[in-house]
XYZ file of C-alpha atoms in Angstrom:
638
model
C 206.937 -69.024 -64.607
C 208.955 -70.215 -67.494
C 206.167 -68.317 -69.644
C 206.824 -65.130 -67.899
C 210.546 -65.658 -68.844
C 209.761 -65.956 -72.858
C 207.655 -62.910 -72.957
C 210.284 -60.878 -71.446
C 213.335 -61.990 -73.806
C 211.805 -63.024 -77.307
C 209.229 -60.599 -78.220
C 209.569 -62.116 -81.858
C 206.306 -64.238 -80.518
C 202.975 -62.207 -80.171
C 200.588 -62.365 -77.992
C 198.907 -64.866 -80.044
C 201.428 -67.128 -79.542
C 201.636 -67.198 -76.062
C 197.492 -67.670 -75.835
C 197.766 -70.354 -77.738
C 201.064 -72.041 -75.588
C 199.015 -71.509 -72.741
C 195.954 -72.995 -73.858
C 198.228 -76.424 -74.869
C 199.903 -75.704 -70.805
C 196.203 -75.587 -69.242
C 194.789 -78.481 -71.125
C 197.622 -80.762 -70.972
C 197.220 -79.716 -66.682
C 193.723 -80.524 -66.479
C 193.935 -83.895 -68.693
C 196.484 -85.052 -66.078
C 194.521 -83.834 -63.600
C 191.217 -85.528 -64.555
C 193.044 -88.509 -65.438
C 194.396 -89.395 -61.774
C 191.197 -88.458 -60.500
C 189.299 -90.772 -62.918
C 192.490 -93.729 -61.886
C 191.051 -93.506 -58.153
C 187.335 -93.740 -59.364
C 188.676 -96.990 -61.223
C 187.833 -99.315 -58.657
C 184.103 -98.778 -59.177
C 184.043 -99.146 -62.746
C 186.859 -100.640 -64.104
C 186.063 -98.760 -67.349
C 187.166 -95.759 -65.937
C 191.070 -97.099 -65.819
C 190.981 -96.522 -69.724
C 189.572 -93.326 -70.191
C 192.335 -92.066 -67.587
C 194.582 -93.291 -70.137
C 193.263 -91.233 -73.112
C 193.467 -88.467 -70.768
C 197.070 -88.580 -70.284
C 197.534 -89.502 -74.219
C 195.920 -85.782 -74.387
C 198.139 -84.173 -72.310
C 201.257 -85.804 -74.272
C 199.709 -84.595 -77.292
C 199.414 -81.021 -76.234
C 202.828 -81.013 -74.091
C 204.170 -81.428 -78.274
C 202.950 -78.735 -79.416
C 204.183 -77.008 -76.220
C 207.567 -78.387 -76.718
C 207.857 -77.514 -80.212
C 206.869 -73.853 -79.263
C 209.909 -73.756 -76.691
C 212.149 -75.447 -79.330
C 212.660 -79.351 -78.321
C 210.982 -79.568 -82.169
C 211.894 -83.581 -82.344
C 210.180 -84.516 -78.780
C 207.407 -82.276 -79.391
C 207.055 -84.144 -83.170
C 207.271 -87.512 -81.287
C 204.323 -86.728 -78.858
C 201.748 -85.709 -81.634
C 202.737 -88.263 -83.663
C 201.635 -90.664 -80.714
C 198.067 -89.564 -81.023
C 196.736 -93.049 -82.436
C 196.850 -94.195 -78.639
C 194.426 -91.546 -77.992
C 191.390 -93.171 -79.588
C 192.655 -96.435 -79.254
C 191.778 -96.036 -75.245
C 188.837 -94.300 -75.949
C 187.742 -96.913 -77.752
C 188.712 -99.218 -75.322
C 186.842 -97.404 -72.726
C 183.584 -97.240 -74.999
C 183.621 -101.266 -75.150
C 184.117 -101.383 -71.652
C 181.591 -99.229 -71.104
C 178.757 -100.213 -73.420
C 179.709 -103.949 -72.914
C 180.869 -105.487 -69.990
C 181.777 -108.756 -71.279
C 177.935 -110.035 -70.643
C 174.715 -110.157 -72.306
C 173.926 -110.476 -76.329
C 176.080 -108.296 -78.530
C 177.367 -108.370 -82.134
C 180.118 -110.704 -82.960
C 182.314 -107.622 -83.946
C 181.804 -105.874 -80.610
C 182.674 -109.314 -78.756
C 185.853 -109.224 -81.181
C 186.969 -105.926 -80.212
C 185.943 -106.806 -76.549
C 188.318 -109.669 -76.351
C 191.248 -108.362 -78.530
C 191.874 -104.768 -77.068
C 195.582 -105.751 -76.360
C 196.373 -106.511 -80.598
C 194.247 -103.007 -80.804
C 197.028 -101.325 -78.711
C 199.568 -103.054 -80.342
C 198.744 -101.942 -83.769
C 198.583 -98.515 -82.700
C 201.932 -98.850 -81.063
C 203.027 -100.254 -84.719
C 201.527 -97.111 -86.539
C 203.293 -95.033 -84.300
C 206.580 -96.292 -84.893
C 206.263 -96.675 -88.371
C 205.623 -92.621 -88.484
C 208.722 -91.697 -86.227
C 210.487 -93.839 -88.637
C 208.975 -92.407 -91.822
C 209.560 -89.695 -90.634
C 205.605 -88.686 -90.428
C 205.616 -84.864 -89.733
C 207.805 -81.725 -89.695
C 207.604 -78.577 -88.185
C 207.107 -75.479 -90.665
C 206.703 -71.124 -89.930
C 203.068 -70.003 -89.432
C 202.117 -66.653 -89.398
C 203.337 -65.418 -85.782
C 204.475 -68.802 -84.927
C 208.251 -69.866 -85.789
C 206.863 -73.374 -85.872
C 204.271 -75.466 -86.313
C 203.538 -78.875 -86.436
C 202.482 -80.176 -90.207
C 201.713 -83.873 -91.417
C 203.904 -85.400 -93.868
C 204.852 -88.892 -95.694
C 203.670 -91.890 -93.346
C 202.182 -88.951 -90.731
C 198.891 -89.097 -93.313
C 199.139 -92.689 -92.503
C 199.094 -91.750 -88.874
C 196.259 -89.908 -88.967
C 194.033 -91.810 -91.355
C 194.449 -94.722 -88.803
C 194.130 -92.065 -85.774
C 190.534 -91.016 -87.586
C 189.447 -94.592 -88.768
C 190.088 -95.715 -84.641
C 187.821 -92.731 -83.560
C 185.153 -93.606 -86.286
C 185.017 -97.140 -84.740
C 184.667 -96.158 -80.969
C 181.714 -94.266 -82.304
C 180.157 -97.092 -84.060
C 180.538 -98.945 -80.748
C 178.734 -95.730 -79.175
C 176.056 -96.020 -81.443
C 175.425 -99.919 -80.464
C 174.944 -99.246 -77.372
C 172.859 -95.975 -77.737
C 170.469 -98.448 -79.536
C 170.398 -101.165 -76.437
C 170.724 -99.195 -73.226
C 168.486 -96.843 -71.384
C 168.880 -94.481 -68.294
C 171.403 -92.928 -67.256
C 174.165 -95.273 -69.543
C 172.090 -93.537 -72.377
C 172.585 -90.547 -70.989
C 176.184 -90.731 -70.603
C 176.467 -91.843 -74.413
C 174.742 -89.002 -75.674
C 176.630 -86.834 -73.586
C 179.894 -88.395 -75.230
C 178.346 -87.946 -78.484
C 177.964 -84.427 -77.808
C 181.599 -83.910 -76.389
C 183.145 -85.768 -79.229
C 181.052 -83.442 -81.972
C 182.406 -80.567 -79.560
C 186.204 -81.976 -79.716
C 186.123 -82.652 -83.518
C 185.113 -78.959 -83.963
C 188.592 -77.620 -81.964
C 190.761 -80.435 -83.451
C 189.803 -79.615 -87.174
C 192.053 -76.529 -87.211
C 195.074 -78.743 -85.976
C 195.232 -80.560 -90.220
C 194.902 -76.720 -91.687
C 198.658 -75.933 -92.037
C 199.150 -79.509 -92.898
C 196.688 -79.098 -96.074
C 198.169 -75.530 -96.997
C 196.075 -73.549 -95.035
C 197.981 -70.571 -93.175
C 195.706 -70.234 -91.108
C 195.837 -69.618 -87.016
C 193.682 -72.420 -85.203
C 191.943 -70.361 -83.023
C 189.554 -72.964 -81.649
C 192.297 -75.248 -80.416
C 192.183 -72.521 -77.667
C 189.189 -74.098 -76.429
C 190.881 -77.539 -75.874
C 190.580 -77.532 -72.524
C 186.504 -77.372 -72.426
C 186.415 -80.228 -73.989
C 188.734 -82.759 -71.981
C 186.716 -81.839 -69.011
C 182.822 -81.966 -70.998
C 184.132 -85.158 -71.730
C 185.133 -86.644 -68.769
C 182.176 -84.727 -66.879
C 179.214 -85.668 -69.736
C 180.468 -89.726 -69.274
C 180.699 -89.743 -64.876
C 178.013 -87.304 -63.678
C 175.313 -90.282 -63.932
C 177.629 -92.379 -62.428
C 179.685 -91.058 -60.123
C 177.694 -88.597 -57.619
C 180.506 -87.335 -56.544
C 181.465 -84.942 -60.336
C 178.554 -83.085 -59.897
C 179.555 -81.730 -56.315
C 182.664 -80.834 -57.659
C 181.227 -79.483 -61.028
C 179.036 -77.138 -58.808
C 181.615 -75.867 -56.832
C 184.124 -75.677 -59.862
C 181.530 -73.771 -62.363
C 181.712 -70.557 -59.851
C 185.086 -70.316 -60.663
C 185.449 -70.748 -64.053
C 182.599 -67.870 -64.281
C 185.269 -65.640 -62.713
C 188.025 -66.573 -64.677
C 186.216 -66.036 -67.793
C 184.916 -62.472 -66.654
C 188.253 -61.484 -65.339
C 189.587 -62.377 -68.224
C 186.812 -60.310 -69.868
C 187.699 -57.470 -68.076
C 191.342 -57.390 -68.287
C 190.975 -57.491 -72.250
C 188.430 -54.261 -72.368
C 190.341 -52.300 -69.753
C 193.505 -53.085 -71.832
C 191.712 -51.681 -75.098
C 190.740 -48.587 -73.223
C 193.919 -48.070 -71.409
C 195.167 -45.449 -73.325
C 191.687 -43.646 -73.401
C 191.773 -44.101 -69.313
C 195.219 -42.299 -69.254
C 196.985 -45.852 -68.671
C 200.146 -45.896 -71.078
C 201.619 -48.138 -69.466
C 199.488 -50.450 -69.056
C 198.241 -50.702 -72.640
C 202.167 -51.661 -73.439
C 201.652 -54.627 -71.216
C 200.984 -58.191 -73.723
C 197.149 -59.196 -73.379
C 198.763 -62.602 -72.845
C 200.436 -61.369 -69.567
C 197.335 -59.611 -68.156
C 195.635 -63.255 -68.860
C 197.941 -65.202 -67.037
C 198.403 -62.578 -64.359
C 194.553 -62.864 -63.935
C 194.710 -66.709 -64.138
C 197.129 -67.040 -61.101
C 195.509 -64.832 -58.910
C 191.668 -67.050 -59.377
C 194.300 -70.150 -59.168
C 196.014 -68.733 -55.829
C 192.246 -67.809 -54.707
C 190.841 -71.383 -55.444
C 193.771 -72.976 -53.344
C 193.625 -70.239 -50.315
C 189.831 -70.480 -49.929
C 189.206 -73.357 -47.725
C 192.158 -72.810 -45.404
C 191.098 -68.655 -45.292
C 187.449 -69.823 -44.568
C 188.608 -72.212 -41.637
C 190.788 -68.982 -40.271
C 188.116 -66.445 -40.175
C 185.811 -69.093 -38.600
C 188.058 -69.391 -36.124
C 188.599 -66.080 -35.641
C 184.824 -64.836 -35.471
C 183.323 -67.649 -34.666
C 185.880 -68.921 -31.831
C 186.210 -72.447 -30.305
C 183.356 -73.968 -32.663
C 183.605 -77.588 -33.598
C 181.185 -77.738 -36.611
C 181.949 -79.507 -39.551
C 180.694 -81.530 -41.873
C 180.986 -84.994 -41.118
C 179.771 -83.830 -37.406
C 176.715 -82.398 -39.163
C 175.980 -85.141 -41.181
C 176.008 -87.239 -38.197
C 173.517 -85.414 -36.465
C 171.082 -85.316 -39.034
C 171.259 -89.315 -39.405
C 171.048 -89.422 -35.843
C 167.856 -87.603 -35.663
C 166.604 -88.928 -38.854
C 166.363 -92.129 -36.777
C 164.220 -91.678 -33.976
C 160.544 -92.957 -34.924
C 158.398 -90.945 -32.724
C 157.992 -87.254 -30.820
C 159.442 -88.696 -27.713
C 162.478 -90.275 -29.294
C 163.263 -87.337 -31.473
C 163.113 -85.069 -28.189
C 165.166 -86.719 -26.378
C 167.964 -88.004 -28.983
C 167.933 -83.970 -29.491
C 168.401 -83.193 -26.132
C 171.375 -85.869 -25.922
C 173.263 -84.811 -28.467
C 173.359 -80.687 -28.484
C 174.144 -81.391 -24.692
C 176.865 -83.266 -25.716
C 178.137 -80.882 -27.629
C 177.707 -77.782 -25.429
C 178.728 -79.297 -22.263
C 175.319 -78.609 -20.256
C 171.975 -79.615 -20.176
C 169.725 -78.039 -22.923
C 165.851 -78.419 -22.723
C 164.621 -79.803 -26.037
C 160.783 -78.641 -27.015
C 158.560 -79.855 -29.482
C 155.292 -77.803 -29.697
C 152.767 -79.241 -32.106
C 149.955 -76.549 -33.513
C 147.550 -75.711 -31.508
C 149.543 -76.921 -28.034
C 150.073 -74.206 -25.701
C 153.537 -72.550 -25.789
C 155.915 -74.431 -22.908
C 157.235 -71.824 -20.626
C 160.921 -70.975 -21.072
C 163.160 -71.740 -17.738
C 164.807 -69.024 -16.465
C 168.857 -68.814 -16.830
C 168.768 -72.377 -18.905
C 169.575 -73.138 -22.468
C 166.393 -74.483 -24.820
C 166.050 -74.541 -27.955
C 161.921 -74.598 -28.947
C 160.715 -76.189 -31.873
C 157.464 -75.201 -33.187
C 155.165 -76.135 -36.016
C 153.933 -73.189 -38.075
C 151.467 -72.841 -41.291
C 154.669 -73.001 -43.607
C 156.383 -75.804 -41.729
C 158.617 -76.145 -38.623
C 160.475 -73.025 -37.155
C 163.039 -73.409 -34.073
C 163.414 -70.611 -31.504
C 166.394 -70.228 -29.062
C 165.756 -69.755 -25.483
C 168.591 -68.671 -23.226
C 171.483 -68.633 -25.433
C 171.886 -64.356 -25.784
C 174.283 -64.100 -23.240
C 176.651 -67.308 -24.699
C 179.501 -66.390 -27.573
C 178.656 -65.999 -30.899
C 180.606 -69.042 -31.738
C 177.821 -71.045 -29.303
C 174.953 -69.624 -30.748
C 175.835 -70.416 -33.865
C 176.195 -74.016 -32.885
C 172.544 -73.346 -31.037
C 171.161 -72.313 -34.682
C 172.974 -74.569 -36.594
C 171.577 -77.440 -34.681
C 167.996 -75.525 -34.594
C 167.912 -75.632 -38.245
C 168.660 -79.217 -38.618
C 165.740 -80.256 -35.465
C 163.329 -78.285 -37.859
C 164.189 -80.267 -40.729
C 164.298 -83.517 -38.913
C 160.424 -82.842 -37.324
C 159.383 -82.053 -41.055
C 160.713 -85.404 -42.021
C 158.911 -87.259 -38.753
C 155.872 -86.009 -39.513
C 155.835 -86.695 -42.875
C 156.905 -90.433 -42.352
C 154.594 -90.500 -39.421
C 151.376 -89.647 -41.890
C 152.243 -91.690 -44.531
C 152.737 -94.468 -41.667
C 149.038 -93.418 -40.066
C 147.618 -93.515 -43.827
C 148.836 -96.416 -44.861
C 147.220 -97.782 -40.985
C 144.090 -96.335 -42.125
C 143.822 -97.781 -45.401
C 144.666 -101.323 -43.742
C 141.893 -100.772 -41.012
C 139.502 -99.634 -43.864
C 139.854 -103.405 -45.862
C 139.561 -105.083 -42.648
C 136.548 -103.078 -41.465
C 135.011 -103.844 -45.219
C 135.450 -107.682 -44.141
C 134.620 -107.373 -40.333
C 131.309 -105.218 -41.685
C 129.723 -108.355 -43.167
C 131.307 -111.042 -41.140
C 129.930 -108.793 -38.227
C 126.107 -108.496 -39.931
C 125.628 -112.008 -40.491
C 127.126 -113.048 -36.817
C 124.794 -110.598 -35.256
C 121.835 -112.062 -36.761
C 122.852 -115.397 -36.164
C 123.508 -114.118 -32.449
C 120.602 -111.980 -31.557
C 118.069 -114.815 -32.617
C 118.593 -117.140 -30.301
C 119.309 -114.217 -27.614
C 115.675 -113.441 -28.181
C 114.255 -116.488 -27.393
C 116.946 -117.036 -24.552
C 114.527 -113.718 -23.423
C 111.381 -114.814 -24.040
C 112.294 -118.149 -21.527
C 112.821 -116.465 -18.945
C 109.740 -115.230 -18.639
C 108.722 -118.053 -16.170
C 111.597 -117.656 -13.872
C 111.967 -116.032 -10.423
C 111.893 -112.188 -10.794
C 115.222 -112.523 -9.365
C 116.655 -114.966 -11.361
C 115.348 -113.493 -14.638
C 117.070 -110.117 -13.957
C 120.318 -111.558 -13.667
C 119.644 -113.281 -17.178
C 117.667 -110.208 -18.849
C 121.314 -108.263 -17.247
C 123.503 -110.261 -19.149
C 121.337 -110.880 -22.418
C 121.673 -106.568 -22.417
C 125.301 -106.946 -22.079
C 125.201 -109.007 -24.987
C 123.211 -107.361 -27.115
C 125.228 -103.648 -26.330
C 128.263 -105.440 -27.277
C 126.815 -106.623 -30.633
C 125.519 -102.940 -31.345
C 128.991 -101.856 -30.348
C 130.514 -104.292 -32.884
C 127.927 -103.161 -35.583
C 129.118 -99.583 -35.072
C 132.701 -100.088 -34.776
C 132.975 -102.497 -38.170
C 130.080 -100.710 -40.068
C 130.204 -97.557 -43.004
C 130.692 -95.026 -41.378
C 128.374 -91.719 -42.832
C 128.710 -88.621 -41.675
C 126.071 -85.894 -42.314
C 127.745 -82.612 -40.737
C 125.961 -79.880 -40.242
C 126.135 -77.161 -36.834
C 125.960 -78.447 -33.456
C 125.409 -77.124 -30.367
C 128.171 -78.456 -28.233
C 126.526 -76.897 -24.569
C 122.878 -78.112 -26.103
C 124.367 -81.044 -26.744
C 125.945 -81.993 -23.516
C 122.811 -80.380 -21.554
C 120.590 -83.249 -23.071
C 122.954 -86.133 -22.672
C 123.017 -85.194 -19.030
C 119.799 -86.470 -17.687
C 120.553 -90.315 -19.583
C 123.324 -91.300 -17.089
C 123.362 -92.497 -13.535
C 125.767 -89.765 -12.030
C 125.729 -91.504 -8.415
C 126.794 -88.771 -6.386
C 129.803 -87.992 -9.253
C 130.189 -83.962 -9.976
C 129.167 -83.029 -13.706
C 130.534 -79.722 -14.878
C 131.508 -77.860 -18.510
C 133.382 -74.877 -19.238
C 132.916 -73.916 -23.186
C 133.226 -70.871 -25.064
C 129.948 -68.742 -25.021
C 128.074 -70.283 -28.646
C 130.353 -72.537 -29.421
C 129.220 -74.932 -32.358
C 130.626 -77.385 -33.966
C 129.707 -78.720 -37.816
C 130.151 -82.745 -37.177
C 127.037 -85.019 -37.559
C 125.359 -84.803 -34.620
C 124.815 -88.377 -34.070
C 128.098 -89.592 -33.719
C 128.912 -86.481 -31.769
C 126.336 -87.823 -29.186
C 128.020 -91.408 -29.648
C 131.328 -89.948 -28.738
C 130.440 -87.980 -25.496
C 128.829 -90.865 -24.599
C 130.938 -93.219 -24.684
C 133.522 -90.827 -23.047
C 131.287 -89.953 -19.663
C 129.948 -93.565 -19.631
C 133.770 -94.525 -19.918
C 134.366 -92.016 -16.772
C 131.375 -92.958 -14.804
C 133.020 -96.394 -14.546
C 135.852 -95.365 -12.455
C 134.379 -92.618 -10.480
C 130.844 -93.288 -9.404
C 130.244 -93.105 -5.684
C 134.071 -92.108 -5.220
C 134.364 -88.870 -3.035
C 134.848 -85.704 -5.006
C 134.169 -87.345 -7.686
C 133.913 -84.849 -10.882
C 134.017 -85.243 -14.817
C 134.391 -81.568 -16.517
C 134.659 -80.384 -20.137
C 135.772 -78.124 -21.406
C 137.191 -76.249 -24.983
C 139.851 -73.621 -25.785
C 138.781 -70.251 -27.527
C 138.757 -72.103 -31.043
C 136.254 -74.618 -30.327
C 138.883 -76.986 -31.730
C 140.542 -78.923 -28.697
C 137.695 -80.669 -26.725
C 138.523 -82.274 -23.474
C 136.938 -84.415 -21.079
C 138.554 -85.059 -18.053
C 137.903 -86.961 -14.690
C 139.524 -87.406 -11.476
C 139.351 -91.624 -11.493
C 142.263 -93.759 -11.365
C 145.345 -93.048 -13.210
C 145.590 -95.097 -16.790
C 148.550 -97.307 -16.427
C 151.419 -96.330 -18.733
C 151.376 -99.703 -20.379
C 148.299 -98.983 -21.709
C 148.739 -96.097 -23.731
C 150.032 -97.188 -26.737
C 146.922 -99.727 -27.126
C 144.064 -97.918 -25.608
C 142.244 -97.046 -28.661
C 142.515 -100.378 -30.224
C 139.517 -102.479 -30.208
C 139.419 -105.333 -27.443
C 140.925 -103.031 -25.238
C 139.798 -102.543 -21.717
C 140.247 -101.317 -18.043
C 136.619 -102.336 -16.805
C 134.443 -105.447 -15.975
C 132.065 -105.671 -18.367
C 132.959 -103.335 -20.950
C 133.067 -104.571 -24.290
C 136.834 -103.088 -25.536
C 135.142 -101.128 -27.794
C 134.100 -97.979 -26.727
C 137.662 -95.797 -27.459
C 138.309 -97.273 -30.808
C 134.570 -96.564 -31.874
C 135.049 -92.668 -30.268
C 138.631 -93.130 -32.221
C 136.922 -94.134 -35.976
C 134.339 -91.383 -34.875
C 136.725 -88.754 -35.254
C 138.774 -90.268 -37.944
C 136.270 -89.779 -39.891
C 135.738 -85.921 -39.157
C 139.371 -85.533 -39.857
C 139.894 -85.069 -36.098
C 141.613 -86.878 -33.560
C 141.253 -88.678 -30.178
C 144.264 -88.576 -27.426
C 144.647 -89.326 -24.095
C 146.759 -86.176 -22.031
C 148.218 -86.819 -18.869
C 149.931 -83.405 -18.538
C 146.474 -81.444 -17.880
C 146.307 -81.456 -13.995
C 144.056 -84.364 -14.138
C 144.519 -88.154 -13.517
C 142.789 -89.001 -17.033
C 141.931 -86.276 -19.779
C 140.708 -87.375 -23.604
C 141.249 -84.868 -25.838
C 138.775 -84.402 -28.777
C 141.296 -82.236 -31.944
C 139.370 -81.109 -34.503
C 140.253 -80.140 -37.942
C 140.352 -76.173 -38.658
C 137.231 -74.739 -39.265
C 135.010 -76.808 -37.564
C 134.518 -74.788 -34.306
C 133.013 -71.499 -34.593
């Protein structure tokens, strides 16, 4: 404000002038600024407590120049004459920084490690010694009425101010030669700053050396307190590059509104604007300034009123969505995720709200009339939610309906990601055990099926009816060592078109239905491209499987069928229910429902289709008591 006062009752100073008091007023702001930010980052790196402090040496130093511009000349001389402290805590700050106080470093280094305090208090000497001297004056340049110059013991003053500088960078360049990462990072990007703030600061000695001569890039001053500050954190401190994102926006605006201002002002009097040409530059600038300033402070609070006013009686925010996301990002499977979902959005709603997760190639779940779902579907470029229900509710609740969509979506992308590199990393297991079940398996069933043989051939002798229970169980034995030889051996595949309905039609006549009901229901033609062998194994092993539980049952019936694809395959029979505790493990080997069955069957149908980069599952939401459903990979039905 006081600014607005000077231009309106000494127009002795030019706009120049006033640009440049202005610069000193915004970077003095921002180095106090920065610093107390970087004083409550302190207590994560300690190092941080003493570049705060050559912040706030910068702001002194520009609040002289400012001071000398409004006339308190001797305060204004004392301030700049303090500037020895400023690379005294940088240099500080760059031990600190590049050592610790552990690990191998120069003697020097540990020197100026433990002896920062005499450091401080030879600077405070040097500074005294030039307010004594005295070590400056102020002198008439150009526009300005005065300006700070160097003189007697103020050369001493700076000499020391450069020669404490020098050394911080030495102690830079030790510890661009040891570190990596992201400390190198940060070293270089001090490097950079400090070629960047040597640049603006050079102008400062001109009228001290002679030179009338306006020092234009000390305009830039405050760029380089925050490159500074921004180029050492952002690879430490996550937290600078949030705010650097949001800030950059704004400072993209000031500059073009400042931009703006300047070229209407040139063509103001071409535009018919008199008056407005006779306004200073330096007042349209500051005008300008204020009003992105006013804007930056009122745009949280105005975003948080017109959300409440379109968007009434909404509770989102972002610690709530945060918390959602973790909570989903939790559950470990389908079911989990499902219902965790269905908890929390009816939490937040205040009524139920049906949850759906539709994998590809499941059929779409029909949508309840008059309640709120939200569907959940898995597309070619990822997972897409859909609402169901929610047109009639405020737009304030559908937009917690969507917002909650959106982050389901994201949350199945992640659980199906983690759940294939989990299934990968079980296949790749199951693969090296196979490799060492394959030959342990070999070598056991030779060892086995010799003496089995001659078990056989001793029983020749026996009652007919004693030798079939024997010649039985010797069978028994012998299908389970196949079964093992299958399930542990390589496992080839020679794909080429099948048949399915051919297929099926010649396994029929090689079981013992026993009165048990035999029907399919495929797509006219439908062929598969899987090796035909294992194909056979697999259907057999599924009906035998079946056949177990249902022969000589009343109404007994085993039916398969396909969808339109070819792709979903399932086999289904009206036998006893599977019991739930058995789901999890039913395709792992040594697992089994019947007498006599060798635990082997599922996981062989399982490493089957594994290997065509299908799938096995057991569906219990079909209609029928038990239902195996064969998924193929795309293109294999046709």
């Amino acid at each position: 404000m006081y600014i607005f006062i000077r231009m309106g009752v000494n127009d002795v100073y030019g706009d120049a002038v006033i640009v440049f008091e202005l610069m000193m007023l915004v970077t003095s702001v921002c180095a106090l600024l920065v610093s107390g930010w970087l004083w409550l980052q302190a207590r994560r790196r300690s190092s941080l407590q003493a570049l705060s402090g050559f912040g706030v040496m910068m702001a002194l130093w520009c609040a002289g120049h400012v001071a000398i511009l409004q006339g308190w000349e001797r305060l204004g001389i004392l301030l700049i004459l303090a500037n020895p402290l400023m690379p005294t805590f940088f240099l500080h700050f760059a031990t600190r920084f590049v050592y610790p106080g552990r690990g191998r470093a120069p003697g020097w280094l540990q020197w100026l490690s433990r002896h920062v305090a005499a450091l401080y208090a030879i600077g405070a000497a040097v500074i005294l010694i030039s307010w004594i001297g005295p070590g400056g004056r102020t002198v008439p340049l150009g526009s300005f009425e005065a300006f700070f110059v160097f003189q007697g013991l103020g050369w001493f003053n700076i000499a020391y101010t450069v020669a404490i500088g020098i050394l911080a960078h030495l102690v830079l360049v030790w510890g661009l030669s040891v570190h990596k990462g992201n400390l190198r990072r940060s070293i270089v990007a001090m490097f950079a700053a400090g070629g960047w703030g040597l640049l603006l600061a050079t102008s400062f000695i001109f009228p001290s050396l002679g030179i009338d001569w306006y020092p234009y890039p000390m305009l830039l001053l405050p760029s380089y307190v925050v490159l500074l500050v921004y180029g050492v954190v952002r690879y430490q401190i996550l937290e600078a590059n949030t705010f650097a994102r949001e800030a950059l926006p704004w400072l993209v605006l000031a500059l073009v509104l400042l931009g703006v201002m300047a070229l209407v002002r040139a063509f103001a009097t071409t535009l018919g604007l008199d008056e407005l040409s006779a306004v200073p530059l330096a007042k349209l600038w500051l005008s300008g300034l204020i009003a992105v300033a006013a804007a930056l402070l009122l745009r949280r609070p105005l975003n948080s009123l017109s959300g409440q006013l379109i968007y009434p009686g909404v509770r989102l925010n972002e610690a709530l969505l945060e918390r959602w996301l973790n909570r989903l990002k939790s559950a470990g499977s389908w079911d989990a995720l499902q219902r965790l979902a269905s908890e929390l959005i009816t939490r937040q709603m205040g009524q139920p709200v049906r949850i759906q997760l539709q994998q590809e190639g499941e059929p779409v779940p029909p949508a309840r009339e008059g309640a709120l779902g939200i569907l959940c579907q898995h597309r070619a470029r990822g997972w897409r939610f859909r609402l169901e229900g929610w047109d009639d509710l405020k737009p304030g609740a559908r937009l917690t309906g969507e917002v909650f969509g959106s982050l389901l979506a994201t949350s199945c992308g992640l659980l199906e990601r983690s759940l294939q590199l989990a299934e990968a990393e079980r296949r790749r297991l199951a693969s090296e055990h196979l490799v060492e079940l394959g030959s342990l398996s070999a070598v056991m069933a030779h060892e086995l099926r010799n003496p089995l043989n001659v078990i056989s051939m001793a029983t020749a002798d026996l009652p007919a009816e004693r030798r079939a229970l024997i010649q039985a169980q010797l069978k028994r034995a012998d299908r389970q060592i196949s079964d093992l030889l299958l399930y542990s051996g390589r496992m080839e595949l020679q794909p080429q078109p099948v048949d399915l309905g051919g297929l099926l039609g010649s396994l029929e006549p090689l079981f013992d239905w026993q009165q048990t009901g035999f029907e399919t229901d495929l797509p006219a033609g439908l062929q598969l491209r899987a090796d035909p062998h294992r194909l056979q194994q697999v259907f057999t092993n599924l009906i035998d499987n079946a056949l177990s539980f249902v022969r000589n049952q009343p109404g007994s019936l085993i039916r398969i069928d396909a969808d339109d694809s070819g792709r979903h395959i399932r086999i289904h029979n009206n036998g006893p229910a599977i019991e739930p505790s058995l789901h999890d493990s039913l395709f792992q080997p040594y697992v089994s429902r019947r007498a006599g069955g060798s635990g082997l069957g599922l996981a062989i149908v399982r490493r089957i289709m594994d290997a065509h980069g299908g799938s096995v599952r057991l569906r219990t939401d079909l209609g029928w008591p038990v239902t195996f459903e064969l998924v193929f990979p795309e293109g294999a039905g046709t």
